[in-house]
Coordinates of C-alpha atoms in Angstrom, one line a residue:
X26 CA -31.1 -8.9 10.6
X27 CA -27.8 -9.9 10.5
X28 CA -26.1 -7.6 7.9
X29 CA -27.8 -4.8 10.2
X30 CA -26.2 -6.1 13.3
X31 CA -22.4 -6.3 11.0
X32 CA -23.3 -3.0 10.2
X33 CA -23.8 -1.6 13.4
X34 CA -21.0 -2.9 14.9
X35 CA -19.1 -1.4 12.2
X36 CA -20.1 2.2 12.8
X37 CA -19.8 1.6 16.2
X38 CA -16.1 0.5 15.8
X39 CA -15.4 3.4 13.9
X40 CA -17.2 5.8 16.4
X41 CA -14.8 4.1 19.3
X42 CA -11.6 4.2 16.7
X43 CA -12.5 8.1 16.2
X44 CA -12.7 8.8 20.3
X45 CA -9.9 6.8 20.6
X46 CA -7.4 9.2 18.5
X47 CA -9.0 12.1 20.1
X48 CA -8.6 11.2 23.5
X49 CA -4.6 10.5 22.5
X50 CA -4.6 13.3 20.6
X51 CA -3.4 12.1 17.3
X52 CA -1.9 14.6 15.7
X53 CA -0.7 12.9 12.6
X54 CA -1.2 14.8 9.3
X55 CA -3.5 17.7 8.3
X56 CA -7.4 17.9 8.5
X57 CA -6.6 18.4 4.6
X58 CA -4.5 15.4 3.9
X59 CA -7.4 13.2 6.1
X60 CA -9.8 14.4 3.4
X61 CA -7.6 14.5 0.7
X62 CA -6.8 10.9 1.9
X63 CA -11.0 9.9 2.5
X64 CA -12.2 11.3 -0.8
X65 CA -9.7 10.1 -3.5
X66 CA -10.3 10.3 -6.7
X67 CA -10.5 6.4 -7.0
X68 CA -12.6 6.2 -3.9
X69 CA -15.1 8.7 -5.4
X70 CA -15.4 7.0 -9.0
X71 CA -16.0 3.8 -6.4
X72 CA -19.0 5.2 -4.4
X73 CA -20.3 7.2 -7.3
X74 CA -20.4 4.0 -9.9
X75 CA -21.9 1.9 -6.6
X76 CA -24.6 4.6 -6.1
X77 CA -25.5 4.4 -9.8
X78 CA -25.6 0.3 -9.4
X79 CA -27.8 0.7 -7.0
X80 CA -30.0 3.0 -9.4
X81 CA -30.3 1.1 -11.9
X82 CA -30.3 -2.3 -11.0
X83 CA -33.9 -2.6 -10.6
X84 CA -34.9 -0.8 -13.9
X85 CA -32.7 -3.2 -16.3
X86 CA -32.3 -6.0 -13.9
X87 CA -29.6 -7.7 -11.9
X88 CA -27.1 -9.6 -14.9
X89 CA -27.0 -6.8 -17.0
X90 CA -26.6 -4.0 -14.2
X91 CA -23.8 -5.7 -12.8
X92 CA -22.1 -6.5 -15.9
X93 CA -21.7 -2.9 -16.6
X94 CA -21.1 -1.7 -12.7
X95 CA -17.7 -4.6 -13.1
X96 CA -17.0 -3.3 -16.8
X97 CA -17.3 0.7 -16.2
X98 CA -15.7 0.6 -12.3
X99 CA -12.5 -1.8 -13.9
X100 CA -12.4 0.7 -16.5
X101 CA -12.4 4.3 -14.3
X102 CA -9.7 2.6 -12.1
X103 CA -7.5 1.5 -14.8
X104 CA -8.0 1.9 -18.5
X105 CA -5.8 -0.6 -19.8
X106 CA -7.2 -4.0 -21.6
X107 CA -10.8 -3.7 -22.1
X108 CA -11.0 -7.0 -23.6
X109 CA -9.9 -8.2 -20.4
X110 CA -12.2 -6.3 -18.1
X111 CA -15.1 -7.2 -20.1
X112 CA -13.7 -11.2 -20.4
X113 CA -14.1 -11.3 -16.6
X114 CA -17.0 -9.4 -15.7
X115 CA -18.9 -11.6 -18.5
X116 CA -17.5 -14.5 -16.5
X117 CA -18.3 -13.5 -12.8
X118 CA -21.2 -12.4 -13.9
X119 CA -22.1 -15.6 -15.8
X120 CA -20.8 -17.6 -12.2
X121 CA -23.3 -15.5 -9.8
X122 CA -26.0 -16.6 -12.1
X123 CA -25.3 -20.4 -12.5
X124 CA -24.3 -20.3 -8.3
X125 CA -27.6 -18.1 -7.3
X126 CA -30.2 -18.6 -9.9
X127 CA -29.5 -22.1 -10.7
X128 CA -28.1 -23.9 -8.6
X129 CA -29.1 -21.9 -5.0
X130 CA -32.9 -21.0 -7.0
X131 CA -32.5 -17.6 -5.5
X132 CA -34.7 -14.9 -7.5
X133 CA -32.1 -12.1 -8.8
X134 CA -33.7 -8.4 -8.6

């Protein structure tokens, strides 16, 4: 209940944020530069690689669905050293395991 109370109060702090700079009239930029701004490229390979995540994390399992959601959303954003990308998803990956499944005894999905 608690991540549903955070979230919420979230989307109530952006409703009052959104009243706010229409009651002062913000006038700020373009209603095309706000979406320009809202739905960048990088924040649309974001949600699209989440939603995808979220997909397919029950059919092949948490550790292998979030090594390749930290692999592939590394990758989109920047596609320099792979080696790198795929050094540390392996070992944050590897961490959540030993921290949840190990030491915590937490079932994964």
């Amino acid at each position: 209940s608690i991540p549903q109370l955070v979230a919420g109060a979230l989307v109530l702090m952006v409703v009052a944020l959104a009243i706010q700079c229409l009651v002062r009239g913000y006038k700020e930029g373009s209603w095309a530069e706000t979406v320009h701004y809202l739905f960048d490229k990088e924040v649309v390979t974001l949600l699209s690689t989440l939603a995808v995540y979220g997909l397919v994390i029950e059919t092949i399992h948490f550790v292998p669905a979030t090594f390749l959601f930290l692999v592939a959303t590394m990758y989109l954003l920047e596609r320099k050293q792979v080696l790198l990308k795929i050094a540390v998803s392996a070992g944050t990956v590897g961490v959540l395991y030993l921290i949840f499944s190990t030491l915590f005894q937490v079932v994964l999905p």
